[in-house]
Short mmCIF file of C-alpha atoms in Angstrom, two decimals:
data_model
loop_
_atom_site.label_atom_id
_atom_site.label_comp_id
_atom_site.label_asym_id
_atom_site.label_seq_id
_atom_site.Cartn_x
_atom_site.Cartn_y
_atom_site.Cartn_z
CA MET G 1 0.14 0.02 -0.04
CA PRO G 2 2.21 2.69 -0.93
CA GLN G 3 -0.17 5.60 -0.91
CA CYS G 4 2.37 8.09 -1.96
CA VAL G 5 2.62 6.68 -5.53
CA ALA G 6 -1.30 6.33 -5.92
CA LEU G 7 -1.76 9.91 -5.20
CA ASP G 8 -1.85 12.63 -8.02
CA HIS G 9 1.13 14.05 -9.66
CA CYS G 10 1.90 17.59 -9.09
CA SER G 11 4.27 19.97 -10.56
CA VAL G 12 7.57 20.63 -8.72
CA LEU G 13 6.71 24.04 -7.75
CA SER G 14 3.75 23.09 -5.36
CA PRO G 15 4.44 23.42 -1.68
CA PRO G 16 4.78 20.27 0.27
CA ARG G 17 1.29 18.83 0.85
CA SER G 18 2.22 17.33 3.96
CA SER G 19 2.61 20.58 5.82
CA ILE G 20 -1.11 20.47 5.61
CA ARG G 21 -1.37 17.25 7.56
CA ALA G 22 1.17 18.48 10.08
CA CYS G 23 -0.42 21.72 10.86
CA HIS G 24 -3.64 20.23 12.31
CA VAL G 25 -1.65 20.46 15.42
CA LEU G 26 -2.17 24.30 15.57
CA PRO G 27 -5.85 24.46 16.66
CA TRP G 28 -5.04 21.93 19.25
CA GLY G 29 -2.27 24.31 20.64
CA GLU G 30 -4.67 27.19 21.09
CA GLU G 31 -7.36 25.44 22.95
CA ARG G 32 -6.29 22.37 24.58
CA CYS G 33 -2.54 23.40 25.54
CA PRO G 34 -3.51 25.65 28.53
CA TYR G 35 -5.83 23.14 29.84
CA LEU G 36 -3.65 20.23 29.57
CA ALA G 37 -0.80 22.18 30.73
CA VAL G 38 -2.43 23.19 34.09
CA HIS G 39 -4.25 19.87 34.85
CA LEU G 40 -1.59 17.50 33.72
CA SER G 41 1.82 18.91 33.01
CA ALA G 42 3.48 21.63 31.20
CA ALA G 43 5.76 18.82 29.50
CA VAL G 44 2.74 17.94 27.47
CA PRO G 45 2.48 20.83 25.11
CA VAL G 46 6.07 21.41 25.05
CA PHE G 47 7.11 17.74 23.71
CA ALA G 48 4.29 18.24 21.28
CA VAL G 49 6.01 21.49 20.05
CA VAL G 50 9.32 19.77 19.91
CA LEU G 51 7.82 16.90 17.89
CA PHE G 52 6.10 19.26 15.58
CA VAL G 53 9.48 21.39 14.84
CA PHE G 54 11.01 17.97 14.03
CA VAL G 55 8.32 16.85 11.89
CA MET G 56 8.55 20.06 9.63
CA ALA G 57 12.31 20.18 9.84
CA MET G 58 12.19 16.44 8.35
CA LEU G 59 9.61 17.50 5.85
CA LEU G 60 11.75 20.52 4.56
CA ARG G 61 14.85 18.40 4.45
CA THR G 62 13.15 15.65 2.31
CA SER G 63 11.55 18.15 0.19
CA PHE G 64 14.53 20.33 -0.68
CA SER G 65 17.41 17.99 -0.73
CA ASP G 66 18.79 16.28 -3.75
CA PRO G 67 17.55 12.60 -3.79
CA GLY G 68 20.45 11.28 -5.51
CA VAL G 69 20.20 12.59 -9.03
CA LEU G 70 22.43 11.17 -11.43
CA PRO G 71 23.65 13.84 -14.14
CA ARG G 72 23.12 13.43 -17.52
CA ALA G 73 26.26 12.07 -19.32
CA LEU G 74 28.46 14.84 -21.19
CA PRO G 75 28.63 14.29 -25.04
CA GLU G 76 32.10 12.62 -25.05
CA GLU G 77 30.97 9.86 -22.30
CA ALA G 78 27.73 9.45 -24.32
CA SER G 79 29.63 8.69 -27.58
CA PHE G 80 32.04 6.42 -25.82
CA ILE G 81 29.08 4.43 -24.54
CA GLU G 82 27.23 4.40 -27.85
CA MET G 83 30.46 3.21 -29.53
CA GLU G 84 30.86 0.39 -27.04
CA ILE G 85 27.16 -0.63 -27.45
CA GLU G 86 27.53 -0.74 -31.43
CA ALA G 87 30.83 -2.48 -30.97
CA ALA G 88 29.09 -5.24 -28.64
CA ASN G 89 25.97 -5.44 -31.03
CA GLY G 90 27.85 -5.84 -34.15
CA SER G 91 26.04 -4.51 -37.30
CA VAL G 92 22.31 -4.63 -37.59
CA PRO G 93 20.76 -5.37 -41.00
CA PRO G 94 18.74 -2.36 -41.88
CA GLY G 95 14.95 -2.47 -41.18
CA GLN G 96 15.71 -5.01 -38.09
CA ARG G 97 15.26 -3.77 -34.72
CA PRO G 98 18.62 -3.21 -32.68
CA PRO G 99 18.88 -5.67 -29.68
CA PRO G 100 17.58 -3.77 -26.42
CA ARG G 101 20.60 -1.96 -24.48
CA ILE G 102 20.97 -3.99 -21.35
CA ARG G 103 24.19 -4.86 -19.48
CA ASN G 104 24.12 -7.86 -17.19
CA VAL G 105 26.09 -7.82 -13.93
CA GLN G 106 26.33 -10.38 -11.24
CA ILE G 107 25.72 -9.17 -7.82
CA ASN G 108 26.07 -11.73 -4.79
CA ASN G 109 25.33 -14.55 -7.13
CA GLN G 110 22.24 -12.66 -8.76
CA ILE G 111 22.07 -11.49 -12.41
CA VAL G 112 20.92 -7.66 -12.25
CA LYS G 113 20.09 -5.96 -15.84
CA LEU G 114 21.34 -2.67 -16.11
CA LYS G 115 19.02 -0.78 -18.34
CA TYR G 116 20.24 2.16 -20.66
CA CYS G 117 18.57 5.45 -20.26
CA TYR G 118 18.03 7.28 -23.65
CA THR G 119 17.24 10.64 -21.90
CA CYS G 120 20.07 10.56 -19.68
CA LYS G 121 22.31 8.58 -22.03
CA ILE G 122 23.79 6.44 -19.03
CA PHE G 123 23.47 2.87 -18.15
CA ARG G 124 21.62 2.92 -14.88
CA PRO G 125 23.34 1.89 -11.86
CA PRO G 126 21.62 -0.99 -9.96
CA ARG G 127 18.52 0.19 -8.10
CA ALA G 128 18.61 3.61 -10.11
CA SER G 129 15.40 4.46 -12.11
CA HIS G 130 14.39 7.32 -14.08
CA CYS G 131 11.61 9.56 -12.70
CA SER G 132 9.47 11.20 -15.45
CA ILE G 133 8.05 13.88 -13.44
CA CYS G 134 11.51 15.25 -12.24
CA ASP G 135 12.97 13.99 -15.55
CA ASN G 136 16.30 12.49 -13.97
CA CYS G 137 17.72 9.25 -12.89
CA VAL G 138 17.68 8.99 -9.43
CA ASP G 139 19.95 6.68 -7.41
CA ARG G 140 18.18 3.78 -5.14
CA PHE G 141 14.88 5.32 -6.61
CA ASP G 142 12.14 4.81 -4.06
CA HIS G 143 9.10 6.65 -5.45
CA HIS G 144 8.35 10.15 -6.45
CA CYS G 145 6.24 11.57 -3.52
CA PRO G 146 3.77 14.39 -4.40
CA TRP G 147 3.29 15.06 -0.88
CA VAL G 148 6.81 16.32 -0.21
CA GLY G 149 6.91 17.37 -3.86
CA ASN G 150 10.24 15.65 -4.60
CA CYS G 151 11.72 12.10 -5.60
CA VAL G 152 12.65 9.94 -2.67
CA GLY G 153 16.13 8.40 -3.35
CA LYS G 154 19.28 7.48 -1.80
CA ARG G 155 20.31 10.77 -0.43
CA ASN G 156 16.81 11.50 1.24
CA TYR G 157 15.29 8.26 2.01
CA ARG G 158 16.16 8.50 5.72
CA TYR G 159 14.80 11.98 6.15
CA PHE G 160 11.45 10.73 4.46
CA TYR G 161 11.24 7.76 6.81
CA LEU G 162 11.99 9.82 9.83
CA PHE G 163 9.25 12.30 8.53
CA THR G 164 6.71 9.63 8.36
CA LEU G 165 7.71 7.94 11.51
CA SER G 166 7.76 11.51 13.52
CA LEU G 167 4.40 12.42 11.87
CA SER G 168 3.05 9.21 13.04
CA LEU G 169 4.15 9.80 16.63
CA LEU G 170 2.76 13.31 16.33
CA THR G 171 -0.60 12.19 15.27
CA VAL G 172 -0.82 9.50 17.93
CA TYR G 173 0.20 11.79 20.78
CA ILE G 174 -2.15 14.32 19.66
CA PHE G 175 -5.06 11.88 19.40
CA THR G 176 -4.34 10.38 22.71
CA PHE G 177 -4.29 13.80 24.51
CA ASP G 178 -7.22 15.07 22.85
CA ILE G 179 -9.24 11.88 24.31
CA VAL G 180 -7.48 12.76 27.72
CA HIS G 181 -8.62 16.27 27.48
CA ILE G 182 -12.17 15.50 26.38
CA THR G 183 -12.30 12.92 29.11
CA LEU G 184 -11.06 15.14 31.89
CA ARG G 185 -13.16 18.07 30.94
CA SER G 186 -16.24 15.52 30.81
CA VAL G 187 -15.47 14.35 34.37
CA ASP G 188 -15.69 17.86 35.48
CA SER G 189 -18.52 19.43 33.58
CA GLY G 190 -20.12 16.67 31.61
CA PHE G 191 -19.85 15.39 28.13
CA VAL G 192 -22.49 17.64 26.42
CA ASN G 193 -20.98 20.94 28.12
CA THR G 194 -17.53 19.76 26.91
CA LEU G 195 -18.67 19.46 23.43
CA LYS G 196 -20.31 23.00 23.67
CA GLU G 197 -17.17 24.49 25.21
CA THR G 198 -14.43 22.86 22.73
CA PRO G 199 -16.07 21.53 19.62
CA GLY G 200 -12.70 21.47 18.01
CA SER G 201 -11.66 18.61 20.20
CA VAL G 202 -14.14 16.39 18.66
CA VAL G 203 -13.34 17.33 15.20
CA GLU G 204 -9.51 17.10 16.09
CA VAL G 205 -10.10 13.36 17.23
CA LEU G 206 -11.80 12.34 13.97
CA VAL G 207 -9.19 14.13 11.63
CA CYS G 208 -6.41 12.30 13.81
CA PHE G 209 -8.22 9.24 13.83
CA PHE G 210 -8.45 9.13 9.80
CA THR G 211 -4.95 10.50 9.43
CA LEU G 212 -3.63 7.90 11.56
CA TRP G 213 -4.61 4.96 9.43
CA SER G 214 -2.76 6.40 6.28
CA VAL G 215 0.33 7.80 7.86
CA VAL G 216 0.90 4.94 10.36
CA GLY G 217 0.20 2.60 7.45
CA LEU G 218 2.64 4.23 5.24
CA THR G 219 5.30 4.12 8.08
CA GLY G 220 4.72 0.52 8.69
CA PHE G 221 5.24 -0.22 5.17
CA HIS G 222 8.45 1.67 4.87
CA THR G 223 9.54 -0.15 7.96
CA TYR G 224 8.97 -3.56 6.34
CA LEU G 225 10.74 -2.32 3.24
CA ILE G 226 13.82 -1.31 5.28
CA SER G 227 13.98 -4.43 7.19
CA LEU G 228 14.34 -6.22 3.75
CA ASN G 229 16.49 -3.46 2.20
CA GLN G 230 14.07 -2.92 -0.75
CA THR G 231 12.73 0.09 -2.36
CA THR G 232 9.12 0.76 -3.11
CA ASN G 233 9.84 0.79 -6.84
CA GLU G 234 11.51 -2.93 -6.44
CA ASP G 235 8.36 -3.95 -4.28
CA ILE G 236 5.85 -2.63 -6.92
CA LYS G 237 7.67 -4.30 -9.89
CA GLY G 238 8.20 -7.41 -7.68
CA SER G 239 11.91 -7.58 -8.76
CA TRP G 240 12.85 -9.74 -5.47
CA SER G 241 9.45 -11.36 -5.08
CA GLY G 242 10.92 -14.73 -4.91
CA LYS G 243 9.83 -16.02 -8.43
CA ASN G 244 12.31 -18.18 -9.99
CA ARG G 245 14.47 -18.07 -6.96
CA VAL G 246 15.06 -14.62 -7.35
CA GLN G 247 16.51 -12.99 -4.07
CA ASN G 248 17.37 -9.44 -3.21
CA PRO G 249 21.22 -9.36 -3.65
CA TYR G 250 21.53 -6.08 -1.68
CA SER G 251 19.88 -7.32 1.52
CA HIS G 252 22.33 -8.59 4.58
CA LYS G 253 19.59 -11.08 5.50
CA ASN G 254 19.55 -9.40 9.12
CA PHE G 255 16.95 -6.95 10.13
CA MET G 256 19.46 -4.91 12.30
CA LYS G 257 21.95 -4.81 9.47
CA ASN G 258 19.60 -3.70 6.95
CA CYS G 259 18.30 -1.01 9.17
CA CYS G 260 21.50 0.25 9.94
CA GLU G 261 22.58 0.44 6.51
CA VAL G 262 19.49 2.34 5.25
CA LEU G 263 19.28 4.80 8.25
CA CYS G 264 22.69 5.04 9.56
CA GLY G 265 24.78 4.72 6.43
CA PRO G 266 26.98 7.27 5.25
CA THR G 267 25.64 10.73 4.07
CA TYR G 268 26.37 10.63 0.24
CA PRO G 269 27.35 13.83 -1.42
CA SER G 270 25.27 15.44 -4.11
CA VAL G 271 26.80 15.03 -7.50
CA LEU G 272 24.46 17.92 -9.02
CA ASP G 273 25.97 21.22 -10.20
CA ARG G 274 22.89 23.17 -9.20
CA ARG G 275 24.40 26.65 -10.34
CA GLY G 276 25.97 25.68 -13.62
CA MET G 277 24.75 27.66 -16.66
CA MET G 278 23.34 25.87 -19.58
CA LEU G 279 23.53 27.74 -23.03
CA GLU G 280 20.44 27.15 -24.85
CA ASP G 281 18.16 28.70 -27.06
CA SER G 282 15.05 27.54 -25.61
CA SER G 283 15.55 27.99 -21.82
CA THR G 284 16.84 30.94 -19.89
CA SER G 285 18.74 30.53 -16.72
CA CYS G 286 16.67 30.01 -13.65
CA ARG G 287 18.26 29.22 -10.21
CA SER G 288 16.72 26.55 -8.06
CA PRO G 289 15.83 27.63 -4.49
CA ASP G 290 16.95 24.24 -3.21
CA VAL G 291 19.33 24.06 -0.33
CA THR G 292 21.57 21.08 -0.05
CA ILE G 293 24.61 20.03 1.88
CA ALA G 294 26.68 20.20 -1.31
CA THR G 295 29.24 23.07 -1.06
CA ALA G 296 28.91 26.06 -3.33
CA ASN G 297 29.65 25.26 -6.90
CA VAL G 298 31.42 27.35 -9.41
CA PRO G 299 29.33 28.01 -12.51
CA THR G 300 31.38 27.24 -15.74
CA PRO G 301 30.87 28.21 -19.16
CA ASN G 302 29.84 25.72 -21.56
CA GLU G 303 29.95 25.37 -25.04
CA LYS G 304 26.78 24.28 -26.91
CA THR G 305 27.93 20.78 -28.19
CA THR G 306 25.78 18.65 -30.33
CA SER G 307 26.22 15.02 -30.82
CA PRO G 308 24.72 13.05 -33.82
CA LEU G 309 21.20 11.55 -33.01
CA ILE G 310 21.52 7.76 -32.86
CA PRO G 311 18.11 5.98 -33.78
CA ASN G 312 16.56 4.51 -30.89
CA GLU G 313 13.53 2.56 -31.96
CA HIS G 314 13.24 1.49 -28.17
CA THR G 315 12.13 4.77 -27.23
CA LEU G 316 9.53 4.58 -29.86
CA ASP G 317 8.02 1.39 -28.50
CA GLN G 318 8.54 2.28 -24.86
CA ALA G 319 7.05 5.70 -25.06
CA GLY G 320 4.33 4.75 -27.26
CA LEU G 321 4.25 8.06 -28.56
CA GLY G 322 5.86 7.00 -31.66
CA GLY G 323 8.31 9.64 -32.22
CA ALA G 324 9.76 11.57 -29.26
CA THR G 325 13.60 11.50 -29.47
CA ALA G 326 15.92 12.93 -27.24
CA ALA G 327 18.82 15.10 -28.03
CA GLN G 328 21.12 16.34 -25.29
CA ASN G 329 22.76 19.64 -25.42
CA ALA G 330 25.31 21.70 -23.55
CA PRO G 331 26.75 19.51 -20.33
CA ALA G 332 26.08 21.44 -17.16
CA SER G 333 22.51 22.27 -16.55
CA VAL G 334 20.06 24.76 -14.93
CA PRO G 335 17.56 23.21 -12.65
CA GLU G 336 14.40 24.07 -14.30
CA GLU G 337 11.45 24.39 -12.41
CA GLN G 338 9.24 23.41 -15.31
CA GLU G 339 9.01 20.21 -17.36
CA ALA G 340 9.72 20.76 -20.90
CA GLY G 341 6.71 19.28 -23.11
CA PRO G 342 7.07 16.49 -25.39
CA GLY G 343 8.82 17.81 -28.59
CA PRO G 344 7.67 17.36 -32.04
CA ARG G 345 8.30 14.09 -34.07
CA GLU G 346 11.55 13.96 -35.37
CA ALA G 347 13.10 11.44 -37.85
CA PRO G 348 16.21 9.71 -36.80
CA LYS G 349 19.78 11.03 -37.96
CA THR G 350 18.34 14.69 -38.84
CA PRO G 351 20.79 17.18 -37.79
CA PRO G 352 20.68 17.87 -33.98
CA THR G 353 18.60 20.84 -32.69
CA PRO G 354 19.33 22.64 -29.62
CA SER G 355 16.04 22.02 -27.62
CA VAL G 356 15.64 19.22 -25.02
CA PHE G 357 12.83 16.98 -25.28
CA LYS G 358 10.99 15.04 -22.30
CA GLU G 359 10.37 11.46 -22.42
CA SER G 360 7.90 9.45 -20.72
CA THR G 361 8.68 7.06 -18.04
CA HIS G 362 11.43 4.37 -18.99
CA MET A 1 14.67 19.32 -14.43
CA LEU A 2 17.75 18.78 -16.14
CA SER A 3 20.92 17.83 -14.35
CA GLY A 4 24.73 18.29 -15.01
CA PRO A 5 27.65 16.98 -13.01
CA ARG A 6 28.88 18.84 -10.19
CA GLN A 7 32.56 20.64 -10.19
CA ALA A 8 35.35 19.55 -7.81
CA MET A 9 35.53 21.70 -4.60
CA GLY A 10 37.51 24.79 -5.03
CA ARG A 11 38.78 24.29 -8.59
CA SER A 12 37.99 26.34 -11.42
CA THR A 13 37.49 24.01 -14.60
CA LEU A 14 37.75 24.67 -18.20
CA PRO A 15 35.83 22.48 -20.37
CA TYR A 16 37.16 19.10 -20.87
CA CYS A 17 40.64 19.84 -19.09
CA HIS A 18 41.90 20.91 -15.73
CA GLU A 19 44.71 22.90 -15.00
CA SER A 20 46.21 23.36 -11.47
CA PHE A 21 50.08 23.47 -11.73
CA HIS A 22 52.57 24.83 -14.15
CA ASN A 23 53.48 21.60 -15.60
CA LEU A 24 49.85 20.67 -16.32
CA GLN A 25 49.45 24.24 -17.88
CA GLU A 26 52.48 23.32 -20.21
CA LEU A 27 50.75 20.05 -21.00
CA ARG A 28 47.49 22.23 -22.13
CA GLN A 29 49.72 24.64 -24.27
CA SER A 30 51.68 22.31 -26.05
CA ALA A 31 49.53 19.43 -26.36
CA SER A 32 46.00 19.02 -27.67
CA LEU A 33 43.36 16.79 -26.55
CA ALA A 34 43.25 13.76 -28.85
CA ASN A 35 41.00 11.14 -27.38
CA LYS A 36 39.15 10.47 -24.00
CA VAL A 37 38.76 7.18 -22.24
CA PHE A 38 36.05 6.24 -19.64
CA ILE A 39 36.67 3.80 -17.06
CA GLN A 40 33.21 2.24 -16.08
CA ARG A 41 32.03 1.31 -12.61
CA ASP A 42 32.26 -2.26 -11.47
CA TYR A 43 28.89 -3.51 -9.90
CA SER A 44 29.87 -6.89 -9.19
CA GLU A 45 30.38 -6.05 -5.35
CA GLY A 46 27.13 -4.28 -5.18
CA THR A 47 26.39 -0.61 -5.12
CA VAL A 48 29.70 0.56 -3.61
CA CYS A 49 31.75 2.75 -5.65
CA THR A 50 34.18 0.79 -7.38
CA PHE A 51 35.86 1.17 -10.82
CA HIS A 52 37.13 -1.49 -13.26
CA THR A 53 40.98 -1.99 -12.89
CA LYS A 54 41.61 -3.22 -16.15
CA LEU A 55 43.64 -1.16 -18.47
CA PRO A 56 41.92 -0.02 -21.64
CA SER A 57 43.33 -0.74 -24.92
CA GLU A 58 43.80 2.87 -25.80
CA LEU A 59 46.22 3.20 -22.80
CA ASP A 60 48.25 0.30 -23.78
CA ASN A 61 51.15 1.89 -24.94
CA ARG A 62 50.92 5.09 -22.84
CA ILE A 63 51.09 3.83 -19.32
CA GLU A 64 52.50 0.79 -17.44
CA LYS A 65 49.74 -1.53 -16.28
CA THR A 66 50.86 -1.66 -12.84
CA LEU A 67 50.78 2.15 -12.22
CA PHE A 68 47.40 2.48 -13.58
CA GLU A 69 45.83 -0.43 -11.42
CA ASP A 70 47.62 1.08 -8.50
CA THR A 71 45.86 4.30 -8.92
CA VAL A 72 42.44 2.80 -9.48
CA LYS A 73 42.66 0.56 -6.55
CA THR A 74 43.81 3.28 -4.40
CA LEU A 75 40.75 5.31 -5.51
CA ASN A 76 38.46 2.31 -5.03
CA ASN A 77 39.77 1.96 -1.31
CA TYR A 78 39.15 5.56 -0.73
CA TYR A 79 35.55 5.12 -1.87
CA ALA A 80 35.25 1.96 0.24
CA GLU A 81 36.79 3.90 3.45
CA ALA A 82 34.05 6.67 2.64
CA GLU A 83 31.00 4.43 2.25
CA LYS A 84 32.05 1.92 5.08
CA ILE A 85 29.31 1.27 7.43
CA GLY A 86 30.66 1.04 10.88
CA GLY A 87 30.71 2.75 14.29
CA HIS A 88 31.82 6.06 13.08
CA ALA A 89 28.94 6.28 10.54
CA TYR A 90 26.42 5.42 13.13
CA LEU A 91 27.39 7.94 15.54
CA GLU A 92 27.62 10.64 12.97
CA GLY A 93 24.21 9.63 11.64
CA CYS A 94 22.71 9.52 15.24
CA LEU A 95 24.41 12.83 16.13
CA ALA A 96 23.17 14.43 13.04
CA CYS A 97 19.53 13.23 13.64
CA ILE A 98 19.42 14.57 17.18
CA THR A 99 20.56 17.86 16.23
CA ALA A 100 17.99 17.84 13.33
CA TYR A 101 21.02 17.85 10.86
CA LEU A 102 22.16 21.39 11.89
CA ILE A 103 25.47 19.77 12.82
CA PHE A 104 26.47 19.82 9.44
CA LEU A 105 26.52 23.65 9.17
CA CYS A 106 29.48 23.24 11.49
CA MET A 107 31.15 20.04 10.49
CA GLU A 108 31.97 18.18 7.62
CA THR A 109 30.63 14.75 6.68
CA ARG A 110 33.11 11.83 6.63
CA TYR A 111 32.37 11.43 3.08
CA GLU A 112 33.26 15.02 2.17
CA LYS A 113 36.61 14.62 4.02
CA VAL A 114 37.43 11.48 1.91
CA LEU A 115 36.48 13.32 -1.29
CA LYS A 116 38.83 16.01 -0.32
CA LYS A 117 41.53 13.54 -0.04
CA ILE A 118 40.61 11.93 -3.18
CA SER A 119 40.85 15.17 -5.02
CA ARG A 120 44.37 15.73 -3.61
CA TYR A 121 45.48 12.21 -4.60
CA ILE A 122 44.21 12.74 -8.08
CA GLN A 123 46.22 15.86 -8.31
CA GLU A 124 49.03 14.32 -7.12
CA GLN A 125 48.99 11.51 -9.53
CA ASN A 126 48.40 13.77 -12.37
CA GLU A 127 51.31 15.84 -11.62
CA LYS A 128 53.71 12.88 -11.04
CA ILE A 129 52.63 10.10 -13.21
CA TYR A 130 49.83 11.02 -15.66
CA ALA A 131 50.75 14.55 -17.16
CA PRO A 132 54.48 13.42 -18.06
CA ARG A 133 52.81 10.75 -20.14
CA GLY A 134 50.35 12.99 -21.79
CA LEU A 135 47.39 11.83 -19.75
CA LEU A 136 45.04 13.60 -17.34
CA ILE A 137 42.61 12.03 -14.72
CA THR A 138 39.34 13.70 -14.08
CA ASP A 139 37.87 13.42 -10.46
CA PRO A 140 34.90 10.97 -10.92
CA ILE A 141 32.84 13.46 -8.57
CA GLU A 142 32.83 15.75 -11.60
CA ARG A 143 31.15 13.02 -13.83
CA GLY A 144 28.49 12.04 -11.38
CA MET A 145 30.73 9.18 -9.67
CA ARG A 146 29.70 7.20 -12.81
CA VAL A 147 33.17 7.21 -14.75
CA ILE A 148 36.95 8.05 -14.45
CA GLU A 149 37.46 10.27 -17.29
CA ILE A 150 41.14 10.12 -18.70
CA SER A 151 41.96 12.42 -21.53
CA ILE A 152 44.61 11.55 -23.87
CA TYR A 153 46.94 14.39 -25.21
CA GLU A 154 48.97 14.45 -28.24
CA ASP A 155 51.94 16.72 -29.02
CA ARG A 156 50.57 19.60 -31.22
CA SER A 157 53.55 18.91 -33.52
CA SER A 158 52.25 15.51 -34.34
CA SER A 159 48.68 16.20 -34.04
CA GLY A 160 48.02 15.04 -37.51
CA SER A 161 47.56 11.51 -36.39
CA SER A 162 44.85 10.75 -33.69
CA SER A 163 45.33 8.08 -31.31
CA GLY A 164 43.08 5.05 -30.75
CA SER A 165 39.39 5.13 -31.62
CA SER A 166 37.82 8.33 -32.76
CA THR A 167 35.24 10.17 -30.66
CA THR A 168 32.82 12.71 -31.97
CA SER A 169 34.13 15.67 -33.64
CA SER A 170 32.66 17.93 -31.24
CA SER A 171 35.40 17.07 -28.85
CA GLY A 172 38.68 19.18 -29.17
CA ARG A 173 39.08 22.07 -31.12
#
């Protein structure tokens, strides 16, 4: 039950929707806190505030950190890989489809297929996947979460998990103390009077009750995935479901080790150049407001280079559009907030154009 | 959103080339870029950052096999050290979590420290071993940790012949 995946897609610009969920703590603060602080303990609202701040911090960290985007290949690297592929495939008679671009690699006695990404012009590392919303390959791709407005991948999975976990705790906490508050007031002045004095409490209880199921469910699901060292993407595709004796080669077969690796592993650096300028006819420079742990990068001037289009009929088949071909331009890029729409159809081997086309999910 | 590779910390770079010291500058002035070779990642040990140690055919007559293998093995060891999951990584992770990751404003992560070591090592290797042989190694972090790019230079005086297999005409000038 990966709820995040089932929800609507949203553009990158929309604010994290999860902040709406977390903010149901605010009316709680106005009405219930003084009563609970007086009758129970001042620690009750204080802990709620601390937890709320932690939830918001994790949410912002998940939303605004680089999930582990793999930058597109520079033209020389792309050509080098193309040449290797052509050398491996040999000459294909005209009219015949060239074989799929796949590399097989053996990890832990398991054959893993590395697919070629036509947009990024790289062979994707194991566990990486291309996100069509962000239009990037992401390392250890989990899913694209519209609620946080970002992909969840290698670099920000732990923040995402901590966000869902702390949000679950916060929801349970508020739910519990709302019920305690209603009970205490009812003991003092009767249930009906309590409803009249603090109608918000009952509404709050209902909101928490329904939120609990989705958030706690999501946390439970991700705890299960972490214990197996799997990603949501692999779970959905059933990559390691056990069919044909296929097993997860990345799992340490030990709950603690898997958890430690996913949650307490090293903090990977970002390999994106967020401030690089791309000289392109169609797009103007626009800076991303993202904040990451990466140190400041020096913008480099880049020549507009072009590479000959290689016919990729597989793109035609996979995309189902029957014609969108990708042409990659200057190396360093500007993080664009809007997605480029699908470009016009182009025959293969035409002179390269300076615009960039978006492809659908690979 | 389009993405490009990040640049190494604290170094200004020119397209396709890197210059840090005089002898490398001289390399740039007197030689022209002929070809580039890319050493790919080796995924047989999993997702840990490791590169193939096999000497590519284009570099056969340029550099000794043992020197090349030593360089790549040292780089692999550095990356293994950076990505090691052990007590130090846990402590760092827990401390960071408790401080809501604000501690990273003051402190460098272990991975970043190792990346700096790698950067220094590559510079040193370029100066001592690769530049005298007309080669230049690019830090993998500048290529998204996907490949080790080795640029092959030819003397301008003999630039009529290109070495090895040809790449696209967009490289070089």
